[in-house]
Structures are given as structure tokens and as C-alpha cells.
Amino acid sequence: MIWNEKCECMPVEERKELQLERLKATVENVFFNVPHYRKAMQYAGVEPDDIQTLEDIRKLPFTVKDDLRDNYPYGMLAVPLSEIVRIHSSSGTTGKPTVVGYTRNDINNWAELMARSLVSGGATRNDVIHNAYGYGLFTGGLGIHHGAERLGASVIPISGGNTKRQVMIMRDFGSTVLTCTPSYALVIAETMEEMGISKDEMKLKHGIFGAEPWSENMRLEIEKKLGISAVDIYGLSEVLGPGVAIECQCKNGLHVQEDHFIIEVIDPDTGEPVPEGEKGEIVFTSLMKEGLPIIRYRTRDIASIITGSCPCGRTSVRMSRVSGRTDDMLIIRGVNIFPSQVESILLDIGQAEPHYLLVVDRVNNLDVLTVKVEVSESLFAFDEVRRLEQLGKDISAALQSGLGISVKVQLVEPKTLERSEGKAKRVVDNRKF
Amino acid sequence: MQVNQISVFLENKSGRLAAVTKLLQRYNVNIRALSIADTSDFGILRLIVDQPQLAFNALKSEGFSVSMTEVIGVEMPDRPGGLAGVLEILEKYEFNIEYLYAFIGKADDKALVICRVERVEDAVKCLEDNGITVLTGEKLYEL
């Protein structure tokens, strides 16, 4: 099924014309309405009139997360705050989070893109959509929610947590579509087993999972355990939120919503485009955003572009699953975590020059973050076990409140964590994607 | 006058205790008493040695997290009720005991216990006022 055949199955050449027209308008808009873009373009020696073909996009400067942070909170908005009807935010790293504002039209377009995505994932207006993405500043919950309402499905805004209750509601309310992170889908499957509830008692048919990297094996496991067809959804708040790209039932790459975004794949070191079909950092430019238009946003996500027509009938290019990151960001249970956040929290606790290591494991399909902290002289100023245990608990509590996920802290001896020349090794990721 | 105890933070993994003892051997430091407090992840090794400052410096220079703590060496008759008598006094005067452990070497018919309390000075005075012998560091290291 296709929600918007006109847009999703548009002839490629026609869409390119549309993209160019919208790109020109977007560039002109940011040049005149967002000081950051005007400065960046002037610095790069490019003016709105220089954009005459789609390839001219390469003349434009990249935008990075730090640009959003430097203009915290509202500096990147292209409209007055009075036009903004919704504000979301992505997790901060060492300091400020990034703020994303949406106009009424933005919310409207987002609902459209999410309705397309849900239909692509197999949902119809007759479905009961169990939305276990977090509701709040995170874009997942409300993004899916509005798409489900636009579609006309019945949406259960359950948000995350309390899995046993979720399972009961899924069964009793007859949920037919599940939306959450892929790891949480497996937690739900396991909780069903624990509760002695078989998938046959459920009415689930489809799942739309994203916000963290997952593998083909994980897809097969989710599909088997829940008895559903599962697709991958991609998005990030700086660009929109969920709904930037979505898999169809062919499950061979995610269709990029090209009438709203231009995707590029670049070599992260040179910034030049990679040869067609090769892996690189994916970069998005928004074409319809009013509140926070974004030009050549470097996602730090690594993927490739799949060309050629898709049997589903959608004509847009597809991107592969995200296979990694170009920076040291970790996505743990859908939450973005940078090692530098851990460092600043340890500094706050009063540990000078903290030596630490983040170890991520996937235990029973749930990501577990362990932070190993070296017990320095300054920390070991006493010799009672209970005070050391308390120290471990205090660090754990501080990390949990700062990062937003639970953290296991392991105290280790000084100089036992690896130090490499220059930059210390801060992350060991034992998960297999 | 009090006894200086060396405490070392150790991860709960094989070879760590051996590393400490080997280091002390190299510096010709003799261990007089020891105890280990452990959890599933880590332990604290507590040592009474004949040369505390030397041991402290040696361990520190080798990168161990080490601290020096004041403890009390208490002497008592080596017979049933010996320790009970001492603890009774400490309890009566409300000295909270963090931990204690027995001393390996002993003098004739006496037993020795290393005891960590808060308010060390007060505890020593209290014990002595009640007729208990408290050993000085110098004496204990040489036993």
C-alpha cells in the first residue's frame, strides 16, 4: 500500500525539478532569515543565485551539530518564535542540547511523512497502533503519533516502560502494529514469554522500528518471536524526527522522502561525494522545513545509497541500514550518548582527570552500559568498603541522571584502562549490528 | 603512638594480591598482619607492616591506590572472653567499630587485635583508662 502515490511514485525527473525548485527557495530563505547560514555562505563565497542545478548543492557549506549548539536555543530558527508551535530537543553532549522548532506547516508535513511511513510499514486506518516510543522532548513518540492520527488508525500513546503492562494492553486492546526501538521489541517478546503469553494471543501483524542501529538477524528474530513483519525507520530531530526514510515491505533499503529531503553520501574526511553505491557519511538538506530549515546536515551516520527501481513502486532512492558512526557517539536503548558526557559528569563529581571506559554489551537483547572508572588517589582517601560502594553508587546515580539511562559502574585499579598515544580509548562496543 | 595501617584498593581478579606481596618483598617489607575486605568487584587489602612509610611510598610509586589509616593495636588475655572484654568497653562508651582483625604474631599469653574505630585518640584513652593495654606502632611493627 502507498499513502501518497503522487508524491511517492513521482517520475524521477519530475521529482528532480521539484527538488531544485524547493532547494532554491530553501537556500534563499536561510540566507535572508538565518544569520548563521548567511555568514557561512558568505564565508564560502556562495550566494542563493549560485544554486542553479541540484549538483550546485555542493557549493553550500555543511552544517554540523555544533552549529546548532552554538546558536542555542533559537538562533537557527528561520521564523519568529511566535510561528513555532512545537519545540523538540535532542540529547546534549557535554553542554547544551540542540533545539528544534516546528511551525504548524512543519507539524502538518511531518504527519504526512509519518503517515506514508506507517503505510509503508504495513499499517492501515483499520489498525491499532501501539506506540511505545518515548513521548516528550524526544521526537519518536509524538512523530509517530501524529502520523498515526493522520492515517486514521487508532493510536495507543503508551510511551516506554512498564513492559508487563504494555503486553497486557497489547493483548487486551488488540494492538496490530507495534512501534518502538528494535531492542525494546525484543524485550516485549521476552516479557511475553515470561508471562506465558503466546504470540497467537496477540493480533500483532506489523512492526516499525528505529532510533537505534539493528541488524538483519535482529529483524528475523523479532519477526519470528512476535509473528510480524518488521521494517526499519530512520530520522533524526535535527532534520525532522522519524519519517525521513522508511523501508517498504520489500525490505531492501529505506526510501528517502525525496520530495522533502535531499540525501548526499560523502567521504567524512574530504567532504567530497563517494562513488555511487559506496558507504559514507549521509548528509541531509531539508526542502520544506519552515521552523528549522537545515542545509547539508552532517548526520555522522554511515550508510550507502541503493539505486535502481524498487518493486513496491516508490521511485525515491533508498539508503542502506545505518552501519555505524563517524564520531564516537553511541546509541544505547535509543538514547544518544557521547563519552565526553561521561567525562564531564565524572569531573562534576570531583574526580580530576578521570580515567574511564564505556563498555556496551547486549544482554538478553537489551543494551547494557558499564562505565569502568579508575579509583584514583583522590577517590581512595578512606579504606571502608561501604564508602567505596557508596562512591560507586553515587557515580552511577550521577551518570544515570545525566545520561538518562541506567549505568553500571565498575571501580577499577589505577592505570589499568588502556591509554593509547594521544587520545585515550573510551569505548568498547561489544554489540553486533 | 597509634598504628599506621596500609590499605590498598584491588580489583577482584587473579594475581593482584600476588603483585602487592611481591612488591613488598622487593623492598624487604615484612607483613605483620593483614585482612581483606571484598565485594564481588573489588577488595581492600589492609596491612600492618614493619615499615609503613616505605611500603606506602613503594605501593604508590607502582601505581596502586593506597591510603594510610590510623588503627589501634589492642592487647588482651589469650583466653575465652578476652576479646569480649575489650568490645564490651568500646560498646559501653559508644565507639563504633568499622572493622577488626587478629594479629599474627603474639606475645606469650596475650592475644592482639587490630581495630579501626572512629575517634582513635579517644578510644585509646578510654581503653587505657579501663586497664586495657594498647600497643604503640613502634612496638607492634617490631613484634
PDB file of C-alpha atoms in Angstrom, chain A residues 1-277:
ATOM      1  CA  MET A   1       0.000   0.000   0.000  1.00  0.00           C
ATOM      2  CA  ILE A   2       1.109   3.535  -0.726  1.00  0.00           C
ATOM      3  CA  TRP A   3      -0.254   6.542   1.156  1.00  0.00           C
ATOM      4  CA  ASN A   4       0.560   9.291  -1.338  1.00  0.00           C
ATOM      5  CA  GLU A   5       1.079   7.790  -4.765  1.00  0.00           C
ATOM      6  CA  LYS A   6       1.516  11.150  -6.461  1.00  0.00           C
ATOM      7  CA  CYS A   7       4.486  12.107  -4.318  1.00  0.00           C
ATOM      8  CA  GLU A   8       5.978   8.713  -3.561  1.00  0.00           C
ATOM      9  CA  CYS A   9       5.819   7.333  -7.087  1.00  0.00           C
ATOM     10  CA  MET A  10       6.584  10.565  -8.922  1.00  0.00           C
ATOM     11  CA  PRO A  11       8.693  10.150 -12.072  1.00  0.00           C
ATOM     12  CA  VAL A  12      12.344  10.699 -11.143  1.00  0.00           C
ATOM     13  CA  GLU A  13      12.929  13.645 -13.496  1.00  0.00           C
ATOM     14  CA  GLU A  14       9.823  15.409 -12.316  1.00  0.00           C
ATOM     15  CA  ARG A  15      10.912  14.988  -8.717  1.00  0.00           C
ATOM     16  CA  LYS A  16      14.328  16.415  -9.523  1.00  0.00           C
ATOM     17  CA  GLU A  17      12.714  19.543 -10.903  1.00  0.00           C
ATOM     18  CA  LEU A  18      10.629  19.796  -7.760  1.00  0.00           C
ATOM     19  CA  GLN A  19      13.695  19.316  -5.591  1.00  0.00           C
ATOM     20  CA  LEU A  20      15.616  22.045  -7.397  1.00  0.00           C
ATOM     21  CA  GLU A  21      12.756  24.486  -7.092  1.00  0.00           C
ATOM     22  CA  ARG A  22      12.414  23.752  -3.371  1.00  0.00           C
ATOM     23  CA  LEU A  23      16.187  23.810  -2.798  1.00  0.00           C
ATOM     24  CA  LYS A  24      16.427  27.285  -4.333  1.00  0.00           C
ATOM     25  CA  ALA A  25      13.613  28.524  -2.119  1.00  0.00           C
ATOM     26  CA  THR A  26      15.155  26.968   0.989  1.00  0.00           C
ATOM     27  CA  VAL A  27      18.593  28.442   0.308  1.00  0.00           C
ATOM     28  CA  GLU A  28      17.123  31.863  -0.275  1.00  0.00           C
ATOM     29  CA  ASN A  29      15.081  31.553   2.899  1.00  0.00           C
ATOM     30  CA  VAL A  30      18.020  30.652   5.136  1.00  0.00           C
ATOM     31  CA  PHE A  31      20.298  33.220   3.503  1.00  0.00           C
ATOM     32  CA  PHE A  32      17.924  36.026   4.372  1.00  0.00           C
ATOM     33  CA  ASN A  33      16.443  34.713   7.612  1.00  0.00           C
ATOM     34  CA  VAL A  34      19.150  32.786   9.486  1.00  0.00           C
ATOM     35  CA  PRO A  35      22.297  34.786  10.312  1.00  0.00           C
ATOM     36  CA  HIS A  36      24.335  31.604  10.738  1.00  0.00           C
ATOM     37  CA  TYR A  37      23.651  30.478   7.167  1.00  0.00           C
ATOM     38  CA  ARG A  38      24.225  33.906   5.699  1.00  0.00           C
ATOM     39  CA  LYS A  39      27.615  34.118   7.406  1.00  0.00           C
ATOM     40  CA  ALA A  40      28.570  30.557   6.459  1.00  0.00           C
ATOM     41  CA  MET A  41      27.565  31.122   2.822  1.00  0.00           C
ATOM     42  CA  GLN A  42      29.354  34.437   2.604  1.00  0.00           C
ATOM     43  CA  TYR A  43      32.438  32.805   4.078  1.00  0.00           C
ATOM     44  CA  ALA A  44      32.201  30.071   1.445  1.00  0.00           C
ATOM     45  CA  GLY A  45      31.654  32.721  -1.258  1.00  0.00           C
ATOM     46  CA  VAL A  46      28.282  31.418  -2.372  1.00  0.00           C
ATOM     47  CA  GLU A  47      25.025  33.289  -2.906  1.00  0.00           C
ATOM     48  CA  PRO A  48      21.498  31.996  -3.392  1.00  0.00           C
ATOM     49  CA  ASP A  49      21.735  32.712  -7.145  1.00  0.00           C
ATOM     50  CA  ASP A  50      24.659  30.293  -7.439  1.00  0.00           C
ATOM     51  CA  ILE A  51      22.261  27.390  -6.965  1.00  0.00           C
ATOM     52  CA  GLN A  52      21.100  26.629 -10.495  1.00  0.00           C
ATOM     53  CA  THR A  53      21.266  22.821 -10.592  1.00  0.00           C
ATOM     54  CA  LEU A  54      20.894  20.097  -7.973  1.00  0.00           C
ATOM     55  CA  GLU A  55      24.633  19.473  -8.181  1.00  0.00           C
ATOM     56  CA  ASP A  56      25.196  23.062  -7.066  1.00  0.00           C
ATOM     57  CA  ILE A  57      24.212  21.940  -3.580  1.00  0.00           C
ATOM     58  CA  ARG A  58      27.877  21.008  -3.184  1.00  0.00           C
ATOM     59  CA  LYS A  59      28.771  24.678  -3.205  1.00  0.00           C
ATOM     60  CA  LEU A  60      26.901  25.114   0.065  1.00  0.00           C
ATOM     61  CA  PRO A  61      28.706  24.762   3.398  1.00  0.00           C
ATOM     62  CA  PHE A  62      27.949  21.801   5.647  1.00  0.00           C
ATOM     63  CA  THR A  63      26.026  22.207   8.884  1.00  0.00           C
ATOM     64  CA  VAL A  64      27.160  20.274  11.957  1.00  0.00           C
ATOM     65  CA  LYS A  65      25.676  19.652  15.372  1.00  0.00           C
ATOM     66  CA  ASP A  66      27.976  22.256  16.908  1.00  0.00           C
ATOM     67  CA  ASP A  67      26.393  24.907  14.694  1.00  0.00           C
ATOM     68  CA  LEU A  68      23.042  24.150  16.316  1.00  0.00           C
ATOM     69  CA  ARG A  69      24.608  24.185  19.741  1.00  0.00           C
ATOM     70  CA  ASP A  70      26.454  27.448  19.104  1.00  0.00           C
ATOM     71  CA  ASN A  71      23.130  29.036  18.194  1.00  0.00           C
ATOM     72  CA  TYR A  72      21.337  27.626  21.233  1.00  0.00           C
ATOM     73  CA  PRO A  73      18.474  27.865  21.777  1.00  0.00           C
ATOM     74  CA  TYR A  74      16.663  29.662  18.949  1.00  0.00           C
ATOM     75  CA  GLY A  75      19.428  31.059  16.722  1.00  0.00           C
ATOM     76  CA  MET A  76      18.875  28.594  13.868  1.00  0.00           C
ATOM     77  CA  LEU A  77      15.155  29.257  13.528  1.00  0.00           C
ATOM     78  CA  ALA A  78      14.101  30.882  10.260  1.00  0.00           C
ATOM     79  CA  VAL A  79      10.821  32.203  11.664  1.00  0.00           C
ATOM     80  CA  PRO A  80       9.922  34.255  14.734  1.00  0.00           C
ATOM     81  CA  LEU A  81       9.209  32.179  17.835  1.00  0.00           C
ATOM     82  CA  SER A  82       5.564  33.188  17.548  1.00  0.00           C
ATOM     83  CA  GLU A  83       5.298  30.993  14.426  1.00  0.00           C
ATOM     84  CA  ILE A  84       6.690  27.965  16.262  1.00  0.00           C
ATOM     85  CA  VAL A  85       4.039  25.599  17.588  1.00  0.00           C
ATOM     86  CA  ARG A  86       6.260  22.794  18.902  1.00  0.00           C
ATOM     87  CA  ILE A  87       9.755  22.526  20.311  1.00  0.00           C
ATOM     88  CA  HIS A  88      11.705  19.276  20.477  1.00  0.00           C
ATOM     89  CA  SER A  89      15.242  18.749  21.573  1.00  0.00           C
ATOM     90  CA  SER A  90      17.903  16.140  21.117  1.00  0.00           C
ATOM     91  CA  SER A  91      20.146  14.985  23.913  1.00  0.00           C
ATOM     92  CA  GLY A  92      23.033  17.282  24.667  1.00  0.00           C
ATOM     93  CA  THR A  93      26.600  16.116  24.709  1.00  0.00           C
ATOM     94  CA  THR A  94      28.872  17.936  27.077  1.00  0.00           C
ATOM     95  CA  GLY A  95      26.763  21.020  27.250  1.00  0.00           C
ATOM     96  CA  LYS A  96      23.653  22.268  25.616  1.00  0.00           C
ATOM     97  CA  PRO A  97      21.122  20.133  23.799  1.00  0.00           C
ATOM     98  CA  THR A  98      20.082  21.050  20.278  1.00  0.00           C
ATOM     99  CA  VAL A  99      16.722  22.720  19.941  1.00  0.00           C
ATOM    100  CA  VAL A 100      14.380  22.070  17.033  1.00  0.00           C
ATOM    101  CA  GLY A 101      11.329  24.238  16.374  1.00  0.00           C
ATOM    102  CA  TYR A 102       8.364  23.316  14.167  1.00  0.00           C
ATOM    103  CA  THR A 103       5.794  25.594  12.576  1.00  0.00           C
ATOM    104  CA  ARG A 104       2.218  24.479  12.043  1.00  0.00           C
ATOM    105  CA  ASN A 105       3.116  23.535   8.460  1.00  0.00           C
ATOM    106  CA  ASP A 106       6.124  21.566   9.678  1.00  0.00           C
ATOM    107  CA  ILE A 107       3.958  19.506  12.009  1.00  0.00           C
ATOM    108  CA  ASN A 108       1.498  19.018   9.169  1.00  0.00           C
ATOM    109  CA  ASN A 109       4.238  17.826   6.787  1.00  0.00           C
ATOM    110  CA  TRP A 110       5.740  15.609   9.450  1.00  0.00           C
ATOM    111  CA  ALA A 111       2.374  13.929   9.985  1.00  0.00           C
ATOM    112  CA  GLU A 112       2.159  13.390   6.200  1.00  0.00           C
ATOM    113  CA  LEU A 113       5.626  11.822   6.051  1.00  0.00           C
ATOM    114  CA  MET A 114       4.868   9.649   9.063  1.00  0.00           C
ATOM    115  CA  ALA A 115       1.550   8.546   7.559  1.00  0.00           C
ATOM    116  CA  ARG A 116       3.472   7.496   4.432  1.00  0.00           C
ATOM    117  CA  SER A 117       5.982   5.689   6.652  1.00  0.00           C
ATOM    118  CA  LEU A 118       3.364   3.823   8.645  1.00  0.00           C
ATOM    119  CA  VAL A 119       1.618   2.697   5.465  1.00  0.00           C
ATOM    120  CA  SER A 120       4.972   1.637   4.035  1.00  0.00           C
ATOM    121  CA  GLY A 121       5.433  -0.412   7.211  1.00  0.00           C
ATOM    122  CA  GLY A 122       2.118  -2.143   6.590  1.00  0.00           C
ATOM    123  CA  ALA A 123      -0.316  -0.076   8.685  1.00  0.00           C
ATOM    124  CA  THR A 124      -3.793   0.990   7.529  1.00  0.00           C
ATOM    125  CA  ARG A 125      -6.534   3.131   9.009  1.00  0.00           C
ATOM    126  CA  ASN A 126      -8.055  -0.016  10.493  1.00  0.00           C
ATOM    127  CA  ASP A 127      -5.029  -0.752  12.637  1.00  0.00           C
ATOM    128  CA  VAL A 128      -4.465  -0.263  16.348  1.00  0.00           C
ATOM    129  CA  ILE A 129      -1.005   1.228  16.671  1.00  0.00           C
ATOM    130  CA  HIS A 130       0.800   0.543  19.923  1.00  0.00           C
ATOM    131  CA  ASN A 131       3.295   3.417  20.104  1.00  0.00           C
ATOM    132  CA  ALA A 132       5.975   2.546  22.651  1.00  0.00           C
ATOM    133  CA  TYR A 133       8.412   5.248  21.552  1.00  0.00           C
ATOM    134  CA  GLY A 134       9.078   7.760  24.322  1.00  0.00           C
ATOM    135  CA  TYR A 135       6.760  10.768  24.353  1.00  0.00           C
ATOM    136  CA  GLY A 136       8.410  14.018  25.293  1.00  0.00           C
ATOM    137  CA  LEU A 137      11.292  16.105  24.018  1.00  0.00           C
ATOM    138  CA  PHE A 138      12.419  13.071  22.039  1.00  0.00           C
ATOM    139  CA  THR A 139      10.809  13.183  18.590  1.00  0.00           C
ATOM    140  CA  GLY A 140       9.946   9.463  18.389  1.00  0.00           C
ATOM    141  CA  GLY A 141       6.695   9.347  20.346  1.00  0.00           C
ATOM    142  CA  LEU A 142       4.883  12.411  19.015  1.00  0.00           C
ATOM    143  CA  GLY A 143       6.258  11.970  15.488  1.00  0.00           C
ATOM    144  CA  ILE A 144       4.707   8.526  15.153  1.00  0.00           C
ATOM    145  CA  HIS A 145       1.597   9.675  16.989  1.00  0.00           C
ATOM    146  CA  HIS A 146       0.668  12.401  14.543  1.00  0.00           C
ATOM    147  CA  GLY A 147       1.326  10.129  11.581  1.00  0.00           C
ATOM    148  CA  ALA A 148      -0.976   7.504  13.055  1.00  0.00           C
ATOM    149  CA  GLU A 149      -3.741  10.040  13.581  1.00  0.00           C
ATOM    150  CA  ARG A 150      -3.260  11.414  10.058  1.00  0.00           C
ATOM    151  CA  LEU A 151      -3.568   7.880   8.749  1.00  0.00           C
ATOM    152  CA  GLY A 152      -6.750   7.468  10.755  1.00  0.00           C
ATOM    153  CA  ALA A 153      -5.522   4.485  12.710  1.00  0.00           C
ATOM    154  CA  SER A 154      -6.250   4.070  16.425  1.00  0.00           C
ATOM    155  CA  VAL A 155      -3.115   5.037  18.282  1.00  0.00           C
ATOM    156  CA  ILE A 156      -2.294   3.941  21.824  1.00  0.00           C
ATOM    157  CA  PRO A 157       0.144   6.525  23.202  1.00  0.00           C
ATOM    158  CA  ILE A 158       1.691   4.131  25.706  1.00  0.00           C
ATOM    159  CA  SER A 159       5.269   5.535  25.573  1.00  0.00           C
ATOM    160  CA  GLY A 160       8.092   3.470  27.101  1.00  0.00           C
ATOM    161  CA  GLY A 161       8.437   1.412  30.265  1.00  0.00           C
ATOM    162  CA  ASN A 162       6.378  -0.986  32.408  1.00  0.00           C
ATOM    163  CA  THR A 163       6.647  -3.791  29.885  1.00  0.00           C
ATOM    164  CA  LYS A 164       4.252  -6.216  31.587  1.00  0.00           C
ATOM    165  CA  ARG A 165       1.501  -3.636  31.478  1.00  0.00           C
ATOM    166  CA  GLN A 166       2.354  -2.965  27.823  1.00  0.00           C
ATOM    167  CA  VAL A 167       1.964  -6.650  26.996  1.00  0.00           C
ATOM    168  CA  MET A 168      -1.372  -6.807  28.792  1.00  0.00           C
ATOM    169  CA  ILE A 169      -2.626  -3.739  26.923  1.00  0.00           C
ATOM    170  CA  MET A 170      -1.364  -5.057  23.589  1.00  0.00           C
ATOM    171  CA  ARG A 171      -3.292  -8.241  24.116  1.00  0.00           C
ATOM    172  CA  ASP A 172      -6.444  -6.737  25.614  1.00  0.00           C
ATOM    173  CA  PHE A 173      -6.677  -3.753  23.242  1.00  0.00           C
ATOM    174  CA  GLY A 174      -5.884  -5.909  20.225  1.00  0.00           C
ATOM    175  CA  SER A 175      -2.867  -3.904  19.041  1.00  0.00           C
ATOM    176  CA  THR A 176      -1.982  -4.772  15.463  1.00  0.00           C
ATOM    177  CA  VAL A 177       1.070  -2.558  14.844  1.00  0.00           C
ATOM    178  CA  LEU A 178       3.981  -2.060  17.229  1.00  0.00           C
ATOM    179  CA  THR A 179       6.264   0.980  17.043  1.00  0.00           C
ATOM    180  CA  CYS A 180       9.336   1.210  19.304  1.00  0.00           C
ATOM    181  CA  THR A 181      13.081   0.661  19.258  1.00  0.00           C
ATOM    182  CA  PRO A 182      14.076  -2.781  17.920  1.00  0.00           C
ATOM    183  CA  SER A 183      15.705  -3.738  21.210  1.00  0.00           C
ATOM    184  CA  TYR A 184      12.528  -2.894  23.071  1.00  0.00           C
ATOM    185  CA  ALA A 185      10.554  -5.073  20.650  1.00  0.00           C
ATOM    186  CA  LEU A 186      12.697  -7.996  21.800  1.00  0.00           C
ATOM    187  CA  VAL A 187      12.199  -7.067  25.435  1.00  0.00           C
ATOM    188  CA  ILE A 188       8.456  -7.169  24.794  1.00  0.00           C
ATOM    189  CA  ALA A 189       8.820 -10.595  23.165  1.00  0.00           C
ATOM    190  CA  GLU A 190      10.738 -11.894  26.167  1.00  0.00           C
ATOM    191  CA  THR A 191       8.277 -10.424  28.621  1.00  0.00           C
ATOM    192  CA  MET A 192       5.505 -12.208  26.744  1.00  0.00           C
ATOM    193  CA  GLU A 193       7.397 -15.477  27.203  1.00  0.00           C
ATOM    194  CA  GLU A 194       7.858 -14.786  30.911  1.00  0.00           C
ATOM    195  CA  MET A 195       4.168 -14.036  31.286  1.00  0.00           C
ATOM    196  CA  GLY A 196       3.275 -17.180  29.380  1.00  0.00           C
ATOM    197  CA  ILE A 197       1.524 -15.220  26.650  1.00  0.00           C
ATOM    198  CA  SER A 198       1.959 -16.675  23.185  1.00  0.00           C
ATOM    199  CA  LYS A 199       2.123 -14.550  20.056  1.00  0.00           C
ATOM    200  CA  ASP A 200      -1.064 -16.291  18.914  1.00  0.00           C
ATOM    201  CA  GLU A 201      -2.988 -14.489  21.655  1.00  0.00           C
ATOM    202  CA  MET A 202      -1.876 -11.211  20.101  1.00  0.00           C
ATOM    203  CA  LYS A 203      -3.211  -9.568  16.972  1.00  0.00           C
ATOM    204  CA  LEU A 204       0.149  -8.053  16.009  1.00  0.00           C
ATOM    205  CA  LYS A 205       0.926  -8.015  12.289  1.00  0.00           C
ATOM    206  CA  HIS A 206       3.460  -5.267  11.683  1.00  0.00           C
ATOM    207  CA  GLY A 207       6.306  -3.526  13.449  1.00  0.00           C
ATOM    208  CA  ILE A 208       8.051  -0.235  12.611  1.00  0.00           C
ATOM    209  CA  PHE A 209      11.315   0.027  14.490  1.00  0.00           C
ATOM    210  CA  GLY A 210      14.085   2.603  14.620  1.00  0.00           C
ATOM    211  CA  ALA A 211      16.065   5.155  16.648  1.00  0.00           C
ATOM    212  CA  GLU A 212      18.970   2.745  17.027  1.00  0.00           C
ATOM    213  CA  PRO A 213      21.066   0.541  14.747  1.00  0.00           C
ATOM    214  CA  TRP A 214      19.947  -3.039  14.270  1.00  0.00           C
ATOM    215  CA  SER A 215      20.851  -5.968  12.082  1.00  0.00           C
ATOM    216  CA  GLU A 216      19.118  -8.269   9.626  1.00  0.00           C
ATOM    217  CA  ASN A 217      19.469 -11.081  12.188  1.00  0.00           C
ATOM    218  CA  MET A 218      17.686  -8.990  14.758  1.00  0.00           C
ATOM    219  CA  ARG A 219      14.894  -8.357  12.266  1.00  0.00           C
ATOM    220  CA  LEU A 220      14.453 -12.073  11.711  1.00  0.00           C
ATOM    221  CA  GLU A 221      14.419 -12.717  15.445  1.00  0.00           C
ATOM    222  CA  ILE A 222      11.808 -10.012  16.093  1.00  0.00           C
ATOM    223  CA  GLU A 223       9.667 -11.223  13.202  1.00  0.00           C
ATOM    224  CA  LYS A 224       9.804 -14.805  14.446  1.00  0.00           C
ATOM    225  CA  LYS A 225       9.178 -14.079  18.101  1.00  0.00           C
ATOM    226  CA  LEU A 226       6.339 -11.622  17.573  1.00  0.00           C
ATOM    227  CA  GLY A 227       4.955 -13.181  14.409  1.00  0.00           C
ATOM    228  CA  ILE A 228       5.094  -9.891  12.495  1.00  0.00           C
ATOM    229  CA  SER A 229       6.678  -8.194   9.521  1.00  0.00           C
ATOM    230  CA  ALA A 230       9.242  -5.635  10.731  1.00  0.00           C
ATOM    231  CA  VAL A 231      10.652  -2.597   8.917  1.00  0.00           C
ATOM    232  CA  ASP A 232      13.324  -0.034   9.721  1.00  0.00           C
ATOM    233  CA  ILE A 233      12.528   3.663  10.057  1.00  0.00           C
ATOM    234  CA  TYR A 234      15.107   6.442  10.033  1.00  0.00           C
ATOM    235  CA  GLY A 235      15.133  10.017  11.175  1.00  0.00           C
ATOM    236  CA  LEU A 236      16.868  12.497  13.406  1.00  0.00           C
ATOM    237  CA  SER A 237      15.492  15.508  15.183  1.00  0.00           C
ATOM    238  CA  GLU A 238      17.860  17.995  13.547  1.00  0.00           C
ATOM    239  CA  VAL A 239      16.422  17.028  10.163  1.00  0.00           C
ATOM    240  CA  LEU A 240      12.828  16.272  11.228  1.00  0.00           C
ATOM    241  CA  GLY A 241      12.454  13.251  13.505  1.00  0.00           C
ATOM    242  CA  PRO A 242      11.228   9.818  12.438  1.00  0.00           C
ATOM    243  CA  GLY A 243       9.975   9.684   8.869  1.00  0.00           C
ATOM    244  CA  VAL A 244      13.000  10.936   6.923  1.00  0.00           C
ATOM    245  CA  ALA A 245      13.397   7.482   5.383  1.00  0.00           C
ATOM    246  CA  ILE A 246      11.395   4.268   5.673  1.00  0.00           C
ATOM    247  CA  GLU A 247      11.638   0.689   4.464  1.00  0.00           C
ATOM    248  CA  CYS A 248       8.843  -0.782   2.401  1.00  0.00           C
ATOM    249  CA  GLN A 249       7.712  -4.401   2.543  1.00  0.00           C
ATOM    250  CA  CYS A 250      10.488  -5.301   0.062  1.00  0.00           C
ATOM    251  CA  LYS A 251      12.910  -4.717   2.968  1.00  0.00           C
ATOM    252  CA  ASN A 252      15.803  -3.730   0.814  1.00  0.00           C
ATOM    253  CA  GLY A 253      16.830  -0.286   1.968  1.00  0.00           C
ATOM    254  CA  LEU A 254      14.934   2.713   3.282  1.00  0.00           C
ATOM    255  CA  HIS A 255      13.115   5.005   0.860  1.00  0.00           C
ATOM    256  CA  VAL A 256      14.252   8.571   1.406  1.00  0.00           C
ATOM    257  CA  GLN A 257      11.342  11.007   1.294  1.00  0.00           C
ATOM    258  CA  GLU A 258      12.972  12.881  -1.530  1.00  0.00           C
ATOM    259  CA  ASP A 259      10.291  15.470  -2.109  1.00  0.00           C
ATOM    260  CA  HIS A 260      11.178  16.759   1.379  1.00  0.00           C
ATOM    261  CA  PHE A 261      14.885  16.000   1.675  1.00  0.00           C
ATOM    262  CA  ILE A 262      17.993  15.717  -0.448  1.00  0.00           C
ATOM    263  CA  ILE A 263      20.375  12.981   0.620  1.00  0.00           C
ATOM    264  CA  GLU A 264      24.086  13.002  -0.149  1.00  0.00           C
ATOM    265  CA  VAL A 265      26.741  10.476   0.819  1.00  0.00           C
ATOM    266  CA  ILE A 266      30.157  11.978   1.434  1.00  0.00           C
ATOM    267  CA  ASP A 267      33.621  10.913   2.436  1.00  0.00           C
ATOM    268  CA  PRO A 268      33.706  12.143   6.049  1.00  0.00           C
ATOM    269  CA  ASP A 269      37.358  13.182   5.736  1.00  0.00           C
ATOM    270  CA  THR A 270      37.250  15.120   2.479  1.00  0.00           C
ATOM    271  CA  GLY A 271      33.596  16.141   2.335  1.00  0.00           C
ATOM    272  CA  GLU A 272      33.506  15.004  -1.316  1.00  0.00           C
ATOM    273  CA  PRO A 273      30.776  12.682  -2.605  1.00  0.00           C
ATOM    274  CA  VAL A 274      31.647   8.979  -2.563  1.00  0.00           C
ATOM    275  CA  PRO A 275      31.274   6.918  -5.761  1.00  0.00           C
ATOM    276  CA  GLU A 276      27.700   5.763  -6.280  1.00  0.00           C
ATOM    277  CA  GLY A 277      26.694   2.892  -4.022  1.00  0.00           C
TER     278      GLY A 277
END
